mmCIF file with all atom_site columns, C-alpha atoms in Angstrom:
data_model
loop_
_atom_site.group_PDB
_atom_site.id
_atom_site.type_symbol
_atom_site.label_atom_id
_atom_site.label_alt_id
_atom_site.label_comp_id
_atom_site.label_asym_id
_atom_site.label_entity_id
_atom_site.label_seq_id
_atom_site.pdbx_PDB_ins_code
_atom_site.Cartn_x
_atom_site.Cartn_y
_atom_site.Cartn_z
_atom_site.occupancy
_atom_site.B_iso_or_equiv
_atom_site.pdbx_formal_charge
_atom_site.auth_seq_id
_atom_site.auth_comp_id
_atom_site.auth_asym_id
_atom_site.auth_atom_id
_atom_site.pdbx_PDB_model_num
ATOM 1   C CA . MET A 1 1   ? 105.449 89.142  122.742 1.00 43.00 ? 1   MET A CA 1
ATOM 2   C CA . ASN A 1 2   ? 104.985 86.467  120.111 1.00 45.00 ? 2   ASN A CA 1
ATOM 3   C CA . ASP A 1 3   ? 108.314 85.966  118.335 1.00 49.00 ? 3   ASP A CA 1
ATOM 4   C CA . THR A 1 4   ? 107.061 83.890  115.444 1.00 51.00 ? 4   THR A CA 1
ATOM 5   C CA . LEU A 1 5   ? 106.129 85.023  111.975 1.00 50.00 ? 5   LEU A CA 1
ATOM 6   C CA . GLN A 1 6   ? 102.542 83.872  112.375 1.00 56.00 ? 6   GLN A CA 1
ATOM 7   C CA . THR A 1 7   ? 101.150 87.289  111.411 1.00 58.00 ? 7   THR A CA 1
ATOM 8   C CA . PRO A 1 8   ? 99.156  86.875  108.207 1.00 67.00 ? 8   PRO A CA 1
ATOM 9   C CA . VAL A 1 9   ? 101.082 88.059  105.188 1.00 68.00 ? 9   VAL A CA 1
ATOM 10  C CA . GLN A 1 10  ? 99.392  88.317  101.824 1.00 75.00 ? 10  GLN A CA 1
ATOM 11  C CA . LEU A 1 11  ? 101.675 87.533  98.943  1.00 77.00 ? 11  LEU A CA 1
ATOM 12  C CA . THR A 1 12  ? 100.720 88.493  95.415  1.00 83.00 ? 12  THR A CA 1
ATOM 13  C CA . LEU A 1 13  ? 102.584 87.861  92.197  1.00 86.00 ? 13  LEU A CA 1
ATOM 14  C CA . HIS A 1 14  ? 102.805 90.371  89.378  1.00 91.00 ? 14  HIS A CA 1
ATOM 15  C CA . ASP A 1 15  ? 103.970 90.004  85.797  1.00 93.00 ? 15  ASP A CA 1
ATOM 16  C CA . SER A 1 16  ? 106.117 93.123  85.895  1.00 94.00 ? 16  SER A CA 1
ATOM 17  C CA . GLU A 1 17  ? 107.737 95.557  88.290  1.00 93.00 ? 17  GLU A CA 1
ATOM 18  C CA . GLN A 1 18  ? 105.476 98.321  86.974  1.00 96.00 ? 18  GLN A CA 1
ATOM 19  C CA . GLU A 1 19  ? 102.395 96.250  87.801  1.00 96.00 ? 19  GLU A CA 1
ATOM 20  C CA . LEU A 1 20  ? 103.770 95.640  91.304  1.00 94.00 ? 20  LEU A CA 1
ATOM 21  C CA . LEU A 1 21  ? 104.432 99.363  91.827  1.00 96.00 ? 21  LEU A CA 1
ATOM 22  C CA . ASN A 1 22  ? 100.944 100.221 90.572  1.00 96.00 ? 22  ASN A CA 1
ATOM 23  C CA . GLU A 1 23  ? 99.509  97.766  93.104  1.00 94.00 ? 23  GLU A CA 1
ATOM 24  C CA . LEU A 1 24  ? 101.626 99.309  95.869  1.00 94.00 ? 24  LEU A CA 1
ATOM 25  C CA . ALA A 1 25  ? 100.427 102.802 94.928  1.00 95.00 ? 25  ALA A CA 1
ATOM 26  C CA . THR A 1 26  ? 96.812  101.595 94.973  1.00 94.00 ? 26  THR A CA 1
ATOM 27  C CA . PHE A 1 27  ? 97.303  100.060 98.425  1.00 90.00 ? 27  PHE A CA 1
ATOM 28  C CA . VAL A 1 28  ? 98.890  103.252 99.755  1.00 92.00 ? 28  VAL A CA 1
ATOM 29  C CA . THR A 1 29  ? 96.182  105.543 98.416  1.00 90.00 ? 29  THR A CA 1
ATOM 30  C CA . SER A 1 30  ? 93.201  103.279 99.153  1.00 90.00 ? 30  SER A CA 1
ATOM 31  C CA . THR A 1 31  ? 94.277  101.945 102.542 1.00 87.00 ? 31  THR A CA 1
ATOM 32  C CA . LEU A 1 32  ? 97.137  103.752 104.297 1.00 85.00 ? 32  LEU A CA 1
ATOM 33  C CA . THR A 1 33  ? 96.076  107.298 103.474 1.00 80.00 ? 33  THR A CA 1
ATOM 34  C CA . GLN A 1 34  ? 92.553  106.507 104.702 1.00 80.00 ? 34  GLN A CA 1
ATOM 35  C CA . ARG A 1 35  ? 93.867  105.658 108.181 1.00 85.00 ? 35  ARG A CA 1
ATOM 36  C CA . ASP A 1 36  ? 95.734  107.629 110.788 1.00 82.00 ? 36  ASP A CA 1
ATOM 37  C CA . ALA A 1 37  ? 98.943  105.975 109.599 1.00 86.00 ? 37  ALA A CA 1
ATOM 38  C CA . LYS A 1 38  ? 102.571 106.968 109.390 1.00 90.00 ? 38  LYS A CA 1
ATOM 39  C CA . LEU A 1 39  ? 105.375 105.436 107.385 1.00 92.00 ? 39  LEU A CA 1
ATOM 40  C CA . VAL A 1 40  ? 108.118 104.198 109.712 1.00 94.00 ? 40  VAL A CA 1
ATOM 41  C CA . ALA A 1 41  ? 111.529 102.966 108.644 1.00 93.00 ? 41  ALA A CA 1
ATOM 42  C CA . TYR A 1 42  ? 114.787 102.015 110.292 1.00 93.00 ? 42  TYR A CA 1
ATOM 43  C CA . ASN A 1 43  ? 117.622 103.523 108.249 1.00 90.00 ? 43  ASN A CA 1
ATOM 44  C CA . GLY A 1 44  ? 115.120 104.030 105.472 1.00 88.00 ? 44  GLY A CA 1
ATOM 45  C CA . GLU A 1 45  ? 116.879 106.688 103.460 1.00 81.00 ? 45  GLU A CA 1
ATOM 46  C CA . ARG A 1 46  ? 120.321 107.533 104.653 1.00 72.00 ? 46  ARG A CA 1
ATOM 47  C CA . TRP A 1 47  ? 123.174 107.637 102.214 1.00 57.00 ? 47  TRP A CA 1
ATOM 48  C CA . ASN A 1 48  ? 125.526 104.637 102.556 1.00 61.00 ? 48  ASN A CA 1
ATOM 49  C CA . GLY A 1 49  ? 123.115 102.218 104.070 1.00 59.00 ? 49  GLY A CA 1
ATOM 50  C CA . GLY A 1 50  ? 119.615 103.564 103.665 1.00 67.00 ? 50  GLY A CA 1
ATOM 51  C CA . PHE A 1 51  ? 117.557 101.516 101.312 1.00 77.00 ? 51  PHE A CA 1
ATOM 52  C CA . ASP A 1 52  ? 113.788 101.726 101.367 1.00 85.00 ? 52  ASP A CA 1
ATOM 53  C CA . LEU A 1 53  ? 112.930 105.206 100.137 1.00 88.00 ? 53  LEU A CA 1
ATOM 54  C CA . PRO A 1 54  ? 115.837 105.635 97.679  1.00 88.00 ? 54  PRO A CA 1
ATOM 55  C CA . PHE A 1 55  ? 114.960 102.272 96.148  1.00 85.00 ? 55  PHE A CA 1
ATOM 56  C CA . LEU A 1 56  ? 111.266 103.116 95.868  1.00 91.00 ? 56  LEU A CA 1
ATOM 57  C CA . ARG A 1 57  ? 111.925 106.613 94.497  1.00 92.00 ? 57  ARG A CA 1
ATOM 58  C CA . THR A 1 58  ? 114.233 105.166 91.851  1.00 91.00 ? 58  THR A CA 1
ATOM 59  C CA . ARG A 1 59  ? 111.800 102.448 90.788  1.00 93.00 ? 59  ARG A CA 1
ATOM 60  C CA . PHE A 1 60  ? 108.751 104.787 90.670  1.00 96.00 ? 60  PHE A CA 1
ATOM 61  C CA . CYS A 1 61  ? 110.801 107.317 88.671  1.00 95.00 ? 61  CYS A CA 1
ATOM 62  C CA . THR A 1 62  ? 112.140 104.653 86.289  1.00 96.00 ? 62  THR A CA 1
ATOM 63  C CA . HIS A 1 63  ? 108.580 103.643 85.431  1.00 97.00 ? 63  HIS A CA 1
ATOM 64  C CA . GLY A 1 64  ? 107.274 107.230 85.244  1.00 96.00 ? 64  GLY A CA 1
ATOM 65  C CA . LEU A 1 65  ? 104.814 106.623 88.082  1.00 96.00 ? 65  LEU A CA 1
ATOM 66  C CA . GLU A 1 66  ? 103.570 109.192 90.572  1.00 95.00 ? 66  GLU A CA 1
ATOM 67  C CA . TRP A 1 67  ? 104.986 109.062 94.099  1.00 95.00 ? 67  TRP A CA 1
ATOM 68  C CA . PRO A 1 68  ? 102.146 107.641 96.272  1.00 95.00 ? 68  PRO A CA 1
ATOM 69  C CA . PHE A 1 69  ? 103.539 108.432 99.746  1.00 93.00 ? 69  PHE A CA 1
ATOM 70  C CA . GLY A 1 70  ? 103.107 112.226 99.646  1.00 92.00 ? 70  GLY A CA 1
ATOM 71  C CA . THR A 1 71  ? 100.308 112.424 102.208 1.00 89.00 ? 71  THR A CA 1
ATOM 72  C CA . LEU A 1 72  ? 101.854 110.087 104.786 1.00 91.00 ? 72  LEU A CA 1
ATOM 73  C CA . PRO A 1 73  ? 103.993 111.432 107.616 1.00 92.00 ? 73  PRO A CA 1
ATOM 74  C CA . TYR A 1 74  ? 107.347 109.656 107.769 1.00 93.00 ? 74  TYR A CA 1
ATOM 75  C CA . VAL A 1 75  ? 109.823 108.977 110.552 1.00 93.00 ? 75  VAL A CA 1
ATOM 76  C CA . ASP A 1 76  ? 113.123 107.129 110.519 1.00 93.00 ? 76  ASP A CA 1
ATOM 77  C CA . VAL A 1 77  ? 113.199 105.602 113.991 1.00 94.00 ? 77  VAL A CA 1
ATOM 78  C CA . MET A 1 78  ? 116.953 104.932 113.718 1.00 93.00 ? 78  MET A CA 1
ATOM 79  C CA . ASP A 1 79  ? 117.547 108.606 114.486 1.00 91.00 ? 79  ASP A CA 1
ATOM 80  C CA . VAL A 1 80  ? 115.682 108.302 117.794 1.00 94.00 ? 80  VAL A CA 1
ATOM 81  C CA . PHE A 1 81  ? 117.724 105.294 118.883 1.00 95.00 ? 81  PHE A CA 1
ATOM 82  C CA . GLU A 1 82  ? 121.015 106.970 117.957 1.00 94.00 ? 82  GLU A CA 1
ATOM 83  C CA . LYS A 1 83  ? 120.154 110.104 119.942 1.00 94.00 ? 83  LYS A CA 1
ATOM 84  C CA . ARG A 1 84  ? 117.990 108.917 122.827 1.00 96.00 ? 84  ARG A CA 1
ATOM 85  C CA . PHE A 1 85  ? 119.267 105.446 123.767 1.00 96.00 ? 85  PHE A CA 1
ATOM 86  C CA . ASN A 1 86  ? 122.722 104.183 124.746 1.00 96.00 ? 86  ASN A CA 1
ATOM 87  C CA . THR A 1 87  ? 123.072 101.105 122.586 1.00 95.00 ? 87  THR A CA 1
ATOM 88  C CA . SER A 1 88  ? 126.393 99.798  121.356 1.00 94.00 ? 88  SER A CA 1
ATOM 89  C CA . GLU A 1 89  ? 124.863 98.734  118.024 1.00 88.00 ? 89  GLU A CA 1
ATOM 90  C CA . ASP A 1 90  ? 123.216 100.883 115.379 1.00 88.00 ? 90  ASP A CA 1
ATOM 91  C CA . SER A 1 91  ? 121.783 98.253  113.033 1.00 91.00 ? 91  SER A CA 1
ATOM 92  C CA . LEU A 1 92  ? 118.130 97.234  113.268 1.00 92.00 ? 92  LEU A CA 1
ATOM 93  C CA . SER A 1 93  ? 118.964 93.728  114.461 1.00 92.00 ? 93  SER A CA 1
ATOM 94  C CA . GLY A 1 94  ? 121.649 95.035  116.844 1.00 93.00 ? 94  GLY A CA 1
ATOM 95  C CA . VAL A 1 95  ? 119.407 97.613  118.553 1.00 96.00 ? 95  VAL A CA 1
ATOM 96  C CA . TYR A 1 96  ? 116.527 95.145  118.651 1.00 95.00 ? 96  TYR A CA 1
ATOM 97  C CA . GLY A 1 97  ? 118.774 92.489  120.205 1.00 95.00 ? 97  GLY A CA 1
ATOM 98  C CA . GLU A 1 98  ? 120.103 94.846  122.877 1.00 95.00 ? 98  GLU A CA 1
ATOM 99  C CA . LEU A 1 99  ? 116.763 96.337  123.905 1.00 96.00 ? 99  LEU A CA 1
ATOM 100 C CA . VAL A 1 100 ? 114.286 93.540  123.254 1.00 95.00 ? 100 VAL A CA 1
ATOM 101 C CA . GLY A 1 101 ? 116.238 90.280  123.031 1.00 90.00 ? 101 GLY A CA 1
ATOM 102 C CA . ALA A 1 102 ? 116.904 87.705  120.338 1.00 84.00 ? 102 ALA A CA 1
ATOM 103 C CA . GLY A 1 103 ? 113.274 86.961  119.453 1.00 84.00 ? 103 GLY A CA 1
ATOM 104 C CA . LEU A 1 104 ? 112.707 88.111  115.890 1.00 87.00 ? 104 LEU A CA 1
ATOM 105 C CA . ASN A 1 105 ? 116.456 88.160  115.195 1.00 90.00 ? 105 ASN A CA 1
ATOM 106 C CA . ASP A 1 106 ? 116.497 84.378  115.575 1.00 89.00 ? 106 ASP A CA 1
ATOM 107 C CA . LEU A 1 107 ? 113.812 84.093  112.899 1.00 88.00 ? 107 LEU A CA 1
ATOM 108 C CA . ASP A 1 108 ? 115.758 86.140  110.347 1.00 92.00 ? 108 ASP A CA 1
ATOM 109 C CA . PRO A 1 109 ? 117.617 83.787  107.996 1.00 93.00 ? 109 PRO A CA 1
ATOM 110 C CA . PHE A 1 110 ? 120.346 86.396  107.400 1.00 91.00 ? 110 PHE A CA 1
ATOM 111 C CA . ALA A 1 111 ? 122.980 87.897  109.679 1.00 85.00 ? 111 ALA A CA 1
ATOM 112 C CA . ASP A 1 112 ? 122.668 91.206  107.821 1.00 80.00 ? 112 ASP A CA 1
ATOM 113 C CA . SER A 1 113 ? 120.743 92.796  104.964 1.00 78.00 ? 113 SER A CA 1
ATOM 114 C CA . GLY A 1 114 ? 123.713 92.410  102.624 1.00 80.00 ? 114 GLY A CA 1
ATOM 115 C CA . GLU A 1 115 ? 123.076 88.667  102.591 1.00 86.00 ? 115 GLU A CA 1
ATOM 116 C CA . ALA A 1 116 ? 119.476 89.363  101.580 1.00 84.00 ? 116 ALA A CA 1
ATOM 117 C CA . VAL A 1 117 ? 120.658 91.212  98.475  1.00 82.00 ? 117 VAL A CA 1
ATOM 118 C CA . THR A 1 118 ? 122.809 88.255  97.441  1.00 87.00 ? 118 THR A CA 1
ATOM 119 C CA . VAL A 1 119 ? 119.887 85.854  97.886  1.00 89.00 ? 119 VAL A CA 1
ATOM 120 C CA . TRP A 1 120 ? 117.559 88.182  95.950  1.00 83.00 ? 120 TRP A CA 1
ATOM 121 C CA . GLU A 1 121 ? 120.032 88.318  93.079  1.00 86.00 ? 121 GLU A CA 1
ATOM 122 C CA . GLY A 1 122 ? 120.047 84.510  93.101  1.00 89.00 ? 122 GLY A CA 1
ATOM 123 C CA . GLY A 1 123 ? 116.249 84.343  92.958  1.00 86.00 ? 123 GLY A CA 1
ATOM 124 C CA . ALA A 1 124 ? 115.651 82.629  96.321  1.00 86.00 ? 124 ALA A CA 1
ATOM 125 C CA . TYR A 1 125 ? 112.612 84.591  97.456  1.00 85.00 ? 125 TYR A CA 1
ATOM 126 C CA . GLU A 1 126 ? 111.257 82.635  100.422 1.00 88.00 ? 126 GLU A CA 1
ATOM 127 C CA . PRO A 1 127 ? 114.117 83.467  102.837 1.00 91.00 ? 127 PRO A CA 1
ATOM 128 C CA . LEU A 1 128 ? 114.010 87.048  101.545 1.00 88.00 ? 128 LEU A CA 1
ATOM 129 C CA . ILE A 1 129 ? 110.320 87.336  102.430 1.00 87.00 ? 129 ILE A CA 1
ATOM 130 C CA . THR A 1 130 ? 111.011 85.943  105.907 1.00 90.00 ? 130 THR A CA 1
ATOM 131 C CA . HIS A 1 131 ? 113.821 88.499  106.334 1.00 91.00 ? 131 HIS A CA 1
ATOM 132 C CA . ASN A 1 132 ? 111.598 91.366  105.193 1.00 88.00 ? 132 ASN A CA 1
ATOM 133 C CA . VAL A 1 133 ? 108.747 90.374  107.498 1.00 88.00 ? 133 VAL A CA 1
ATOM 134 C CA . ALA A 1 134 ? 111.207 90.085  110.409 1.00 91.00 ? 134 ALA A CA 1
ATOM 135 C CA . ASP A 1 135 ? 112.543 93.576  109.556 1.00 92.00 ? 135 ASP A CA 1
ATOM 136 C CA . ILE A 1 136 ? 109.023 95.017  109.463 1.00 91.00 ? 136 ILE A CA 1
ATOM 137 C CA . ARG A 1 137 ? 108.124 93.446  112.791 1.00 92.00 ? 137 ARG A CA 1
ATOM 138 C CA . ARG A 1 138 ? 111.412 94.561  114.428 1.00 95.00 ? 138 ARG A CA 1
ATOM 139 C CA . THR A 1 139 ? 110.878 98.106  113.183 1.00 95.00 ? 139 THR A CA 1
ATOM 140 C CA . ARG A 1 140 ? 107.342 98.137  114.555 1.00 94.00 ? 140 ARG A CA 1
ATOM 141 C CA . VAL A 1 141 ? 108.478 96.851  117.973 1.00 95.00 ? 141 VAL A CA 1
ATOM 142 C CA . LEU A 1 142 ? 111.254 99.457  118.133 1.00 97.00 ? 142 LEU A CA 1
ATOM 143 C CA . MET A 1 143 ? 108.871 102.260 117.119 1.00 96.00 ? 143 MET A CA 1
ATOM 144 C CA . GLU A 1 144 ? 106.472 101.211 119.885 1.00 96.00 ? 144 GLU A CA 1
ATOM 145 C CA . LEU A 1 145 ? 109.388 101.117 122.330 1.00 97.00 ? 145 LEU A CA 1
ATOM 146 C CA . ALA A 1 146 ? 110.582 104.573 121.276 1.00 97.00 ? 146 ALA A CA 1
ATOM 147 C CA . GLU A 1 147 ? 107.053 105.950 121.654 1.00 96.00 ? 147 GLU A CA 1
ATOM 148 C CA . ARG A 1 148 ? 106.958 104.571 125.222 1.00 97.00 ? 148 ARG A CA 1
ATOM 149 C CA . TYR A 1 149 ? 110.243 106.167 126.294 1.00 97.00 ? 149 TYR A CA 1
ATOM 150 C CA . CYS A 1 150 ? 110.699 109.280 124.173 1.00 96.00 ? 150 CYS A CA 1
ATOM 151 C CA . SER A 1 151 ? 108.852 112.561 123.818 1.00 95.00 ? 151 SER A CA 1
ATOM 152 C CA . LYS A 1 152 ? 107.073 113.647 120.652 1.00 92.00 ? 152 LYS A CA 1
ATOM 153 C CA . SER A 1 153 ? 109.771 116.258 120.071 1.00 93.00 ? 153 SER A CA 1
ATOM 154 C CA . ASP A 1 154 ? 112.380 113.467 119.800 1.00 93.00 ? 154 ASP A CA 1
ATOM 155 C CA . PHE A 1 155 ? 110.773 112.257 116.569 1.00 91.00 ? 155 PHE A CA 1
ATOM 156 C CA . SER A 1 156 ? 111.596 114.092 113.362 1.00 88.00 ? 156 SER A CA 1
ATOM 157 C CA . MET A 1 157 ? 108.367 113.598 111.461 1.00 89.00 ? 157 MET A CA 1
ATOM 158 C CA . LYS A 1 158 ? 108.882 114.405 107.850 1.00 90.00 ? 158 LYS A CA 1
ATOM 159 C CA . SER A 1 159 ? 106.659 115.019 104.855 1.00 89.00 ? 159 SER A CA 1
ATOM 160 C CA . LEU A 1 160 ? 107.252 112.873 101.780 1.00 90.00 ? 160 LEU A CA 1
ATOM 161 C CA . GLU A 1 161 ? 105.218 115.181 99.574  1.00 91.00 ? 161 GLU A CA 1
ATOM 162 C CA . PRO A 1 162 ? 107.166 116.104 96.438  1.00 91.00 ? 162 PRO A CA 1
ATOM 163 C CA . VAL A 1 163 ? 107.933 119.777 95.882  1.00 90.00 ? 163 VAL A CA 1
ATOM 164 C CA . SER A 1 164 ? 106.262 119.551 92.494  1.00 82.00 ? 164 SER A CA 1
ATOM 165 C CA . ASN A 1 165 ? 103.691 117.066 91.281  1.00 65.00 ? 165 ASN A CA 1
ATOM 166 C CA . GLU A 1 166 ? 104.280 117.983 87.660  1.00 63.00 ? 166 GLU A CA 1
ATOM 167 C CA . GLY A 1 167 ? 105.697 115.133 85.598  1.00 55.00 ? 167 GLY A CA 1
#
């Protein structure tokens, strides 16, 4: 496995958060929903630590935008590692380190995601991008690992489709 961040990453700048969210929604509907894709997170929405989906829901709601992820199946791979593996850690970097090795953990400029928040608040975006790309790549590696060792029934696939699409 290549443990560098050489994977092409396209970075775009937007004048506002709403413009960024509109671009994300366009990408989801024009690209992800056209493929046999699933949305995978590691601790993506748990209370007291989950981040990704609560953050996105809040920001889309704040701007009055439609939720674009409704047609994608979703799985939080953290659940599989808590139930089907005997690791002493439960964090993304901890589980990755125990089962895969240092690799991508060594590329992450932060010891934990809390540091990333502090850097974001200070406006230092380059290390934050490196952290996020490392998180994405670690999550992907762990999902592939879980798919190799666990049965389909071990994954709690979930729908992200809102109960009501009325605004």
